[in-house]
PDB file of C-alpha atoms in Angstrom:
ATOM      1  CA  MET A  25     -31.644  -5.509 -12.197  1.00  0.00           C
ATOM      2  CA  LYS A  26     -33.319  -8.738 -13.737  1.00  0.00           C
ATOM      3  CA  LYS A  27     -29.406 -11.116 -13.003  1.00  0.00           C
ATOM      4  CA  TYR A  28     -29.577 -10.260  -8.679  1.00  0.00           C
ATOM      5  CA  ILE A  29     -33.849 -10.552  -8.241  1.00  0.00           C
ATOM      6  CA  LEU A  30     -32.734 -13.670 -10.024  1.00  0.00           C
ATOM      7  CA  THR A  31     -29.858 -14.261  -7.635  1.00  0.00           C
ATOM      8  CA  SER A  32     -31.635 -13.433  -4.537  1.00  0.00           C
ATOM      9  CA  THR A  33     -35.116 -15.857  -5.526  1.00  0.00           C
ATOM     10  CA  LEU A  34     -32.807 -18.362  -6.435  1.00  0.00           C
ATOM     11  CA  ALA A  35     -30.784 -18.511  -2.592  1.00  0.00           C
ATOM     12  CA  ALA A  36     -33.992 -18.260  -1.123  1.00  0.00           C
ATOM     13  CA  LEU A  37     -34.364 -21.426  -3.257  1.00  0.00           C
ATOM     14  CA  LEU A  38     -32.157 -23.339  -2.323  1.00  0.00           C
ATOM     15  CA  THR A  39     -32.229 -22.162   0.923  1.00  0.00           C
ATOM     16  CA  LEU A  40     -35.462 -23.279   1.977  1.00  0.00           C
ATOM     17  CA  GLY A  41     -34.422 -25.994   0.429  1.00  0.00           C
ATOM     18  CA  GLY A  42     -31.331 -27.512   2.793  1.00  0.00           C
ATOM     19  CA  LEU A  43     -28.910 -26.485   1.548  1.00  0.00           C
ATOM     20  CA  SER A  44     -26.586 -23.271   1.513  1.00  0.00           C
ATOM     21  CA  VAL A  45     -25.688 -20.910  -0.438  1.00  0.00           C
ATOM     22  CA  PRO A  46     -22.190 -18.987  -0.119  1.00  0.00           C
ATOM     23  CA  ALA A  47     -22.849 -15.053   0.689  1.00  0.00           C
ATOM     24  CA  LEU A  48     -21.912 -12.714  -1.811  1.00  0.00           C
ATOM     25  CA  ALA A  49     -20.490  -9.743  -0.891  1.00  0.00           C
ATOM     26  CA  GLY A  50     -20.758  -6.998  -3.311  1.00  0.00           C
ATOM     27  CA  PRO A  51     -19.986  -3.291  -3.902  1.00  0.00           C
ATOM     28  CA  GLU A  52     -21.128  -1.350  -1.218  1.00  0.00           C
ATOM     29  CA  ASP A  53     -18.618  -4.184   0.135  1.00  0.00           C
ATOM     30  CA  VAL A  54     -15.732  -2.580  -2.307  1.00  0.00           C
ATOM     31  CA  VAL A  55     -14.061   1.193  -0.221  1.00  0.00           C
ATOM     32  CA  VAL A  56     -11.067   2.951  -2.631  1.00  0.00           C
ATOM     33  CA  GLU A  57      -9.518   5.696  -1.153  1.00  0.00           C
ATOM     34  CA  ASN A  58      -6.705   7.597  -2.327  1.00  0.00           C
ATOM     35  CA  ALA A  59      -6.890   6.911  -6.095  1.00  0.00           C
ATOM     36  CA  TRP A  60      -4.414   9.432  -8.166  1.00  0.00           C
ATOM     37  CA  SER A  61      -3.195   8.823 -11.440  1.00  0.00           C
ATOM     38  CA  ARG A  62       0.686  10.944 -13.553  1.00  0.00           C
ATOM     39  CA  ALA A  63      -0.425  13.140 -16.241  1.00  0.00           C
ATOM     40  CA  SER A  64       0.966  11.687 -19.243  1.00  0.00           C
ATOM     41  CA  ILE A  65       2.682  12.814 -22.747  1.00  0.00           C
ATOM     42  CA  GLY A  66       1.319  12.648 -25.421  1.00  0.00           C
ATOM     43  CA  MET A  67      -0.867   8.898 -25.562  1.00  0.00           C
ATOM     44  CA  ASN A  68       2.081   6.466 -26.803  1.00  0.00           C
ATOM     45  CA  ARG A  69       2.778   5.401 -23.547  1.00  0.00           C
ATOM     46  CA  PRO A  70       0.633   3.739 -21.030  1.00  0.00           C
ATOM     47  CA  GLY A  71      -0.305   5.398 -18.223  1.00  0.00           C
ATOM     48  CA  ALA A  72      -1.170   4.076 -14.867  1.00  0.00           C
ATOM     49  CA  ALA A  73      -3.139   4.661 -12.185  1.00  0.00           C
ATOM     50  CA  TYR A  74      -3.104   3.663  -7.732  1.00  0.00           C
ATOM     51  CA  MET A  75      -5.250   3.273  -5.265  1.00  0.00           C
ATOM     52  CA  THR A  76      -6.250   1.384  -1.793  1.00  0.00           C
ATOM     53  CA  ILE A  77      -9.095  -1.394  -2.627  1.00  0.00           C
ATOM     54  CA  ARG A  78     -11.009  -1.868   0.942  1.00  0.00           C
ATOM     55  CA  ASN A  79     -12.843  -4.698   1.641  1.00  0.00           C
ATOM     56  CA  ALA A  80     -15.394  -3.667   4.589  1.00  0.00           C
ATOM     57  CA  GLY A  81     -17.580  -6.611   4.204  1.00  0.00           C
ATOM     58  CA  ASP A  82     -17.718  -9.751   5.693  1.00  0.00           C
ATOM     59  CA  GLU A  83     -16.989 -12.281   2.514  1.00  0.00           C
ATOM     60  CA  PRO A  84     -13.232 -11.906   0.226  1.00  0.00           C
ATOM     61  CA  VAL A  85     -13.707  -9.744  -2.481  1.00  0.00           C
ATOM     62  CA  THR A  86     -12.070 -10.520  -6.082  1.00  0.00           C
ATOM     63  CA  LEU A  87     -11.187  -8.215  -8.504  1.00  0.00           C
ATOM     64  CA  ILE A  88     -10.731  -9.208 -11.728  1.00  0.00           C
ATOM     65  CA  GLY A  89     -10.833  -6.289 -14.423  1.00  0.00           C
ATOM     66  CA  LEU A  90     -11.148  -2.933 -15.158  1.00  0.00           C
ATOM     67  CA  LYS A  91     -12.808  -0.522 -17.131  1.00  0.00           C
ATOM     68  CA  THR A  92     -11.754   2.707 -18.556  1.00  0.00           C
ATOM     69  CA  PRO A  93     -13.284   5.261 -21.644  1.00  0.00           C
ATOM     70  CA  LEU A  94      -9.632   6.491 -20.998  1.00  0.00           C
ATOM     71  CA  ALA A  95      -7.245   3.304 -22.255  1.00  0.00           C
ATOM     72  CA  MET A  96      -9.025   0.358 -24.466  1.00  0.00           C
ATOM     73  CA  MET A  97      -6.455  -2.419 -22.265  1.00  0.00           C
ATOM     74  CA  PRO A  98      -7.052  -1.495 -18.746  1.00  0.00           C
ATOM     75  CA  GLU A  99      -5.254  -4.091 -16.775  1.00  0.00           C
ATOM     76  CA  ILE A 100      -3.852  -4.715 -13.955  1.00  0.00           C
ATOM     77  CA  HIS A 101      -0.087  -5.784 -13.943  1.00  0.00           C
ATOM     78  CA  GLU A 102       3.056  -6.718 -11.395  1.00  0.00           C
ATOM     79  CA  THR A 103       6.261  -5.003 -10.866  1.00  0.00           C
ATOM     80  CA  LYS A 104       8.609  -7.422  -9.699  1.00  0.00           C
ATOM     81  CA  THR A 105      12.256  -7.272  -9.907  1.00  0.00           C
ATOM     82  CA  ASN A 106      14.570  -9.523 -10.113  1.00  0.00           C
ATOM     83  CA  ALA A 107      18.544 -10.924  -8.182  1.00  0.00           C
ATOM     84  CA  GLU A 108      19.991  -8.520 -10.958  1.00  0.00           C
ATOM     85  CA  GLY A 109      17.826  -5.272 -10.841  1.00  0.00           C
ATOM     86  CA  VAL A 110      16.276  -4.968 -13.363  1.00  0.00           C
ATOM     87  CA  SER A 111      12.552  -5.329 -13.437  1.00  0.00           C
ATOM     88  CA  SER A 112       8.963  -6.458 -15.345  1.00  0.00           C
ATOM     89  CA  MET A 113       5.056  -5.769 -16.221  1.00  0.00           C
ATOM     90  CA  SER A 114       3.243  -8.758 -16.567  1.00  0.00           C
ATOM     91  CA  PRO A 115      -1.492  -8.641 -15.963  1.00  0.00           C
ATOM     92  CA  ALA A 116      -1.593  -9.972 -12.190  1.00  0.00           C
ATOM     93  CA  GLY A 117      -4.822 -11.368 -13.001  1.00  0.00           C
ATOM     94  CA  GLU A 118      -7.650 -11.365 -10.374  1.00  0.00           C
ATOM     95  CA  ILE A 119      -6.652 -10.158  -6.944  1.00  0.00           C
ATOM     96  CA  THR A 120      -8.424 -11.433  -3.603  1.00  0.00           C
ATOM     97  CA  ILE A 121      -9.184  -9.067  -1.106  1.00  0.00           C
ATOM     98  CA  ALA A 122      -9.716 -11.255   2.175  1.00  0.00           C
ATOM     99  CA  PRO A 123     -13.046  -8.970   4.692  1.00  0.00           C
ATOM    100  CA  GLY A 124     -11.040  -6.417   6.461  1.00  0.00           C
ATOM    101  CA  GLU A 125      -7.810  -6.726   4.384  1.00  0.00           C
ATOM    102  CA  SER A 126      -6.707  -3.779   1.897  1.00  0.00           C
ATOM    103  CA  VAL A 127      -4.654  -4.261  -1.433  1.00  0.00           C
ATOM    104  CA  ALA A 128      -2.561  -1.187  -2.200  1.00  0.00           C
ATOM    105  CA  LEU A 129      -1.759  -0.144  -6.051  1.00  0.00           C
ATOM    106  CA  GLU A 130       1.049   1.595  -6.073  1.00  0.00           C
ATOM    107  CA  PRO A 131       3.749   2.737  -7.903  1.00  0.00           C
ATOM    108  CA  GLY A 132       6.417   0.097  -8.498  1.00  0.00           C
ATOM    109  CA  GLY A 133       4.115  -2.756  -7.097  1.00  0.00           C
ATOM    110  CA  LEU A 134       0.236  -3.794  -7.820  1.00  0.00           C
ATOM    111  CA  HIS A 135      -0.852  -0.815 -10.632  1.00  0.00           C
ATOM    112  CA  ALA A 136      -3.333  -0.188 -12.847  1.00  0.00           C
ATOM    113  CA  MET A 137      -2.354  -0.054 -15.852  1.00  0.00           C
ATOM    114  CA  LEU A 138      -4.091   1.866 -19.170  1.00  0.00           C
ATOM    115  CA  MET A 139      -2.886   0.864 -22.143  1.00  0.00           C
ATOM    116  CA  ARG A 140      -4.038   2.726 -25.255  1.00  0.00           C
ATOM    117  CA  LEU A 141      -4.744   5.866 -24.526  1.00  0.00           C
ATOM    118  CA  GLN A 142      -8.080   7.208 -26.056  1.00  0.00           C
ATOM    119  CA  GLU A 143      -6.463  11.479 -25.029  1.00  0.00           C
ATOM    120  CA  PRO A 144      -3.798  12.863 -23.401  1.00  0.00           C
ATOM    121  CA  MET A 145      -3.549  12.356 -19.482  1.00  0.00           C
ATOM    122  CA  THR A 146      -4.045  16.826 -18.560  1.00  0.00           C
ATOM    123  CA  GLU A 147      -2.684  17.469 -15.113  1.00  0.00           C
ATOM    124  CA  GLY A 148      -6.158  18.767 -13.464  1.00  0.00           C
ATOM    125  CA  GLU A 149      -8.096  15.857 -15.325  1.00  0.00           C
ATOM    126  CA  THR A 150     -10.453  12.744 -13.405  1.00  0.00           C
ATOM    127  CA  PHE A 151     -11.691  10.719 -15.316  1.00  0.00           C
ATOM    128  CA  PRO A 152     -13.806   7.486 -14.569  1.00  0.00           C
ATOM    129  CA  LEU A 153     -11.786   3.656 -14.134  1.00  0.00           C
ATOM    130  CA  THR A 154     -14.546   1.428 -13.482  1.00  0.00           C
ATOM    131  CA  LEU A 155     -12.912  -1.812 -11.017  1.00  0.00           C
ATOM    132  CA  LEU A 156     -15.096  -5.722 -12.009  1.00  0.00           C
ATOM    133  CA  PHE A 157     -15.827  -7.830  -9.025  1.00  0.00           C
ATOM    134  CA  ASP A 158     -16.362 -11.434 -10.033  1.00  0.00           C
ATOM    135  CA  GLY A 159     -20.303 -12.463  -9.539  1.00  0.00           C
ATOM    136  CA  GLY A 160     -21.029  -8.414 -11.928  1.00  0.00           C
ATOM    137  CA  GLY A 161     -20.382  -6.703  -9.258  1.00  0.00           C
ATOM    138  CA  GLU A 162     -18.644  -2.866 -10.448  1.00  0.00           C
ATOM    139  CA  VAL A 163     -17.111  -0.279  -8.419  1.00  0.00           C
ATOM    140  CA  THR A 164     -17.001   3.017 -10.637  1.00  0.00           C
ATOM    141  CA  VAL A 165     -14.203   6.086  -9.623  1.00  0.00           C
ATOM    142  CA  ASP A 166     -13.499   9.090  -9.812  1.00  0.00           C
ATOM    143  CA  VAL A 167      -9.269   9.555 -10.242  1.00  0.00           C
ATOM    144  CA  PRO A 168      -7.414  13.128 -10.570  1.00  0.00           C
ATOM    145  CA  ILE A 169      -4.096  12.994 -12.806  1.00  0.00           C
ATOM    146  CA  LEU A 170      -2.048  14.581 -10.923  1.00  0.00           C
ATOM    147  CA  GLY A 171       1.849  16.226 -12.331  1.00  0.00           C
ATOM    148  CA  ILE A 172       4.175  14.141 -14.559  1.00  0.00           C
ATOM    149  CA  ALA A 173       6.965  13.769 -11.988  1.00  0.00           C
ATOM    150  CA  ALA A 174       3.688  12.907  -9.207  1.00  0.00           C
ATOM    151  CA  ARG A 175       4.363  10.202  -6.453  1.00  0.00           C
ATOM    152  CA  GLY A 176       1.032  10.146  -4.271  1.00  0.00           C
ATOM    153  CA  PRO A 177      -2.028  12.194  -3.928  1.00  0.00           C
ATOM    154  CA  GLN A 178      -0.815  14.580  -1.568  1.00  0.00           C
ATOM    155  CA  ASP A 179       1.168  15.418  -4.612  1.00  0.00           C
TER     156      ASP A 179
END
């Protein structure tokens, strides 16, 4: 609460002083759709979560991280396939979503990698996943855990 009051006060002072400040997109501008994940076999291998993140605002939003009580190291990863057909995954870093655009976290591309699971991902359960945005905004979504062979949220 204190942070938002300070930001608003600073913006008002700068605007009154003849300076312009960029508009900040907030979590109210982010819509998460079709979140899902697959059940895990134990806790030794990472889990993953998938969803579409849409920026319904007028300014870009930048996804800078994830948090969940389910995993100690949640990160956005990207799967890439080289010319020889070998796939590899690596951290994707920050992801900026333009106004009116969406980013799909899906198998074979960008995805939420859930490393160091704290408990097995059990079919039929859900877990909270919080998306962290530049500027301190957060959006939490309940992610349903589908069967181990699920290919999408409709399974």
